[in-house]
Amino acid sequence: MIENVFRPGTTRPEAKGNGSIAKPPLRTPVSAMVSFWGLMRAYWFSDKWKEAWSLTLVVAFLTALSSKAGVWFAEASGELINSIAYFHSSTSDAPLATLLGHAAFLVALVVFKDAGITGTKSFVSATLHRRWRGWLNGRFNDALLDANHTHFHAQNGADTAPDNIDQRVQESIKGMTGGAIGLAMGVMAVASSIFFVGQKLLETSTEIRGFEFLGEYGSVVFALLAVAAYVPANTWIAVKLGGMLERLSIRMQKAEGSYRGELSTLLRRSFHVASAHGEAVQRNMHERLYTEIDRTWGRLNWVNAGYGSFERIYNFVGARVIAYAPGLLPFIHGRIDLKGYITGAELVNSLISQCSWFIHVMPAIATLRANSRRVIDLAQAIEGVQDPVEFYRRTGECDFRYITQNPVFGLSIQNLRLSHQGRDSEPFLICERLGFRRGEWTFLRGESGCGKTSLIKALNRLWPYGRGTIAFPQGVASFYAAQEVKLPPVTLKELVCLPEAQDNHNDATVAAALYKAGLGEFIGHLGDEARAGKSWDQLLSGGQKQKLVLARIVLHQPGLLFLDEATGALDPESKIAFYQTIRDNCPGVTVISVMHESAPPRSAAGEEFYHSVLTIADGMATKEPLTPALPAELTEILTQQPPILADGWLGLARRRLKTARSN
């Protein structure tokens, strides 16, 4: 026996030595994203760092240029106002031409700033948004869809399972990346604005009467004090309101995700709802889920409305009072003229506007934090399930050993106990010692809910709780065919080749597998993802989907095959053809099959497909061989002979036939 130990849910072996399991480092594509700053900087320190930094530097340059253009705008505004004020002055030689010239320059500057700089910056920042989001989407897809079955374990963690993974990967990542880029652009704009505007304020600063000790820096000190007193106090108010917005945004996302998830589930089970006339129940469920959305939305509207009113009042006071106050004393005392006063006021207004960016985007920041929290939670959940054994041990017993042994011994089970979540959960299924030799077909039967499917899942490393040892034949490929078949929107050839890539098999081999499975009419559509506007999942019936699974089995020819109600949608003749195809094309395969039938099916010639029966009753699994069937000719003779012939070997044959029928 080879002591290769496997973790549940993976096919990757771990070497066992010195009585312990060597654990690989828990590194995933999202390992660096389990904190806010780790999530924010991951893209810029990844293999795409050149792309990320190039786009970022272009955005930074355009942001700085826009801030400098803001200074030019303030100066141009001062010139225009001054030309209007002195339009009738005798010192003005050509007042109309001067006014129109300043107006034209101001318009050209606005076009250059808003259409040229801002438009280009929007395009580059949108490109950065698209690239960053695409990179994050790829990392989370790689992390969820790995060989460890992370997507499966992450959703089976009970209390730790993240809700609405689809929403987190799509909407939350999209909103987070867009919000983060906007935040970064705002910070860069504030820094560059303070530099350029502050520089200009210093150049135009003048002495203020009564405050001569400040010297020529009097007006700039007054301006900075006004900004420092006004902006932080209101920012504190904005932070408090933003916290309320963040909490409500997270609650809104959860409510929206639950409602959308239920709608998606309805579309998958639409037939069952219609056949059971369950529309009223489904409608009540939707109304109950939407009630939470409506209630949260109402509270969010109140906070948003209050924040909007606060922001409008803040903007008015800042632009019309605070911005014009610092330069009023120098203007009254004749230290500066009207042009200097207007220019200074516009500069202070620009400074207030840039420093108030945090206030203006607080709702967006609240949404950013809500989105990032959703993404971080998913990254943490992915990290938490990289060692499934330790993960499941937090909420119950998980002590499975998956080992390999010489193929001649087949598949073996020793001391297997399956239980549910909870450390005190009693086993609902016990398998003391079972063996399935190479080429043996075993029929698994038992009442509904007895644990048949759970046993199949445990054998495939997909049951989380319990203990026991399962020894697989070394080097033998396995295949698990479930009752419900879901087909992804890919080509027919890819569907048949799953789980391998389509390039591993030529068209002729795939076509032959389809033909043997009874789907020969589709051979000419191997390269099609759909027919008549419908995907294969929509086009194929339940029985045809199960035949498609049969085509996969024929193509891959596994040595170990698990059939969990894999023929439930087939008629009796098709079921027989299903098993006969496996018998003819997969020599030496070991089959463990779950069916609702009381007795295993036989071939068209009356021969047994199955060699043994595994019965689950009262929480115990017991295995015994099937009674060998008598030849069909002998059975016919015995049923036609009169009772007086029931002597000697013929009487013995009759008694065996009676025993076989009763079993």
CSV table of N, CA, C and O in Angstrom, one decimal, residues 3 22 53 58 112 229 300 350 430 439 446 449 460 496 522 557 572 593 607:
chain,number,residue,atom,x,y,z
A,3,GLU,N,1.5,5.1,0.8
A,3,GLU,CA,0.9,6.1,1.7
A,3,GLU,C,0.9,7.5,1.2
A,3,GLU,O,1.6,8.4,1.7
A,22,ALA,N,2.8,16.9,5.4
A,22,ALA,CA,3.5,18.1,5.0
A,22,ALA,C,2.6,19.0,4.2
A,22,ALA,O,2.1,18.7,3.2
A,53,TRP,N,1.4,51.0,-13.7
A,53,TRP,CA,2.1,52.2,-13.4
A,53,TRP,C,2.1,53.2,-14.5
A,53,TRP,O,2.1,54.4,-14.3
A,58,VAL,N,0.3,58.5,-16.3
A,58,VAL,CA,-0.4,59.4,-17.2
A,58,VAL,C,-1.6,60.1,-16.5
A,58,VAL,O,-1.8,61.3,-16.7
A,112,PHE,N,-10.0,73.8,-23.3
A,112,PHE,CA,-8.7,73.1,-23.2
A,112,PHE,C,-8.7,72.2,-21.9
A,112,PHE,O,-8.3,71.0,-21.9
A,229,ALA,N,-9.9,76.0,9.0
A,229,ALA,CA,-11.0,76.0,10.0
A,229,ALA,C,-12.3,75.5,9.4
A,229,ALA,O,-13.1,74.8,10.1
A,300,LEU,N,-31.6,54.6,3.2
A,300,LEU,CA,-30.5,55.1,2.4
A,300,LEU,C,-30.9,56.5,1.7
A,300,LEU,O,-30.1,57.4,1.6
A,350,SER,N,-10.9,77.7,-5.3
A,350,SER,CA,-10.4,76.5,-5.9
A,350,SER,C,-9.7,75.6,-4.9
A,350,SER,O,-9.8,74.4,-4.9
A,430,ILE,N,-22.3,4.2,8.7
A,430,ILE,CA,-21.1,3.5,9.1
A,430,ILE,C,-20.7,2.4,8.1
A,430,ILE,O,-21.6,1.6,7.7
A,439,GLY,N,-13.0,-4.4,-12.0
A,439,GLY,CA,-14.0,-4.9,-12.9
A,439,GLY,C,-15.3,-5.3,-12.2
A,439,GLY,O,-16.3,-5.7,-12.9
A,446,GLY,N,-30.9,1.6,-1.0
A,446,GLY,CA,-31.3,2.0,0.3
A,446,GLY,C,-32.4,3.0,0.2
A,446,GLY,O,-32.7,3.5,-0.9
A,449,GLY,N,-32.7,9.2,1.6
A,449,GLY,CA,-32.1,9.8,2.8
A,449,GLY,C,-31.2,9.0,3.6
A,449,GLY,O,-30.8,9.4,4.7
A,460,ASN,N,-15.5,10.5,-3.4
A,460,ASN,CA,-15.0,11.5,-4.3
A,460,ASN,C,-14.4,12.7,-3.7
A,460,ASN,O,-14.2,13.7,-4.3
A,496,VAL,N,-18.2,17.1,-24.4
A,496,VAL,CA,-17.8,15.7,-24.4
A,496,VAL,C,-16.4,15.5,-23.8
A,496,VAL,O,-16.2,14.5,-23.1
A,522,PHE,N,-26.0,14.5,-33.5
A,522,PHE,CA,-25.3,15.7,-33.3
A,522,PHE,C,-23.8,15.7,-33.7
A,522,PHE,O,-23.1,16.7,-33.4
A,557,GLN,N,-12.8,6.5,-20.7
A,557,GLN,CA,-12.6,5.1,-20.3
A,557,GLN,C,-12.0,5.1,-18.9
A,557,GLN,O,-10.9,4.6,-18.7
A,572,PRO,N,-36.5,2.5,-19.8
A,572,PRO,CA,-35.9,1.2,-19.5
A,572,PRO,C,-35.0,0.8,-20.6
A,572,PRO,O,-33.9,0.2,-20.3
A,593,SER,N,-22.9,2.1,-8.4
A,593,SER,CA,-24.0,2.8,-9.0
A,593,SER,C,-25.2,2.9,-8.0
A,593,SER,O,-25.5,2.0,-7.3
A,607,GLU,N,-28.6,-11.1,-19.0
A,607,GLU,CA,-27.4,-11.3,-18.2
A,607,GLU,C,-27.3,-10.1,-17.2
A,607,GLU,O,-27.7,-9.0,-17.4
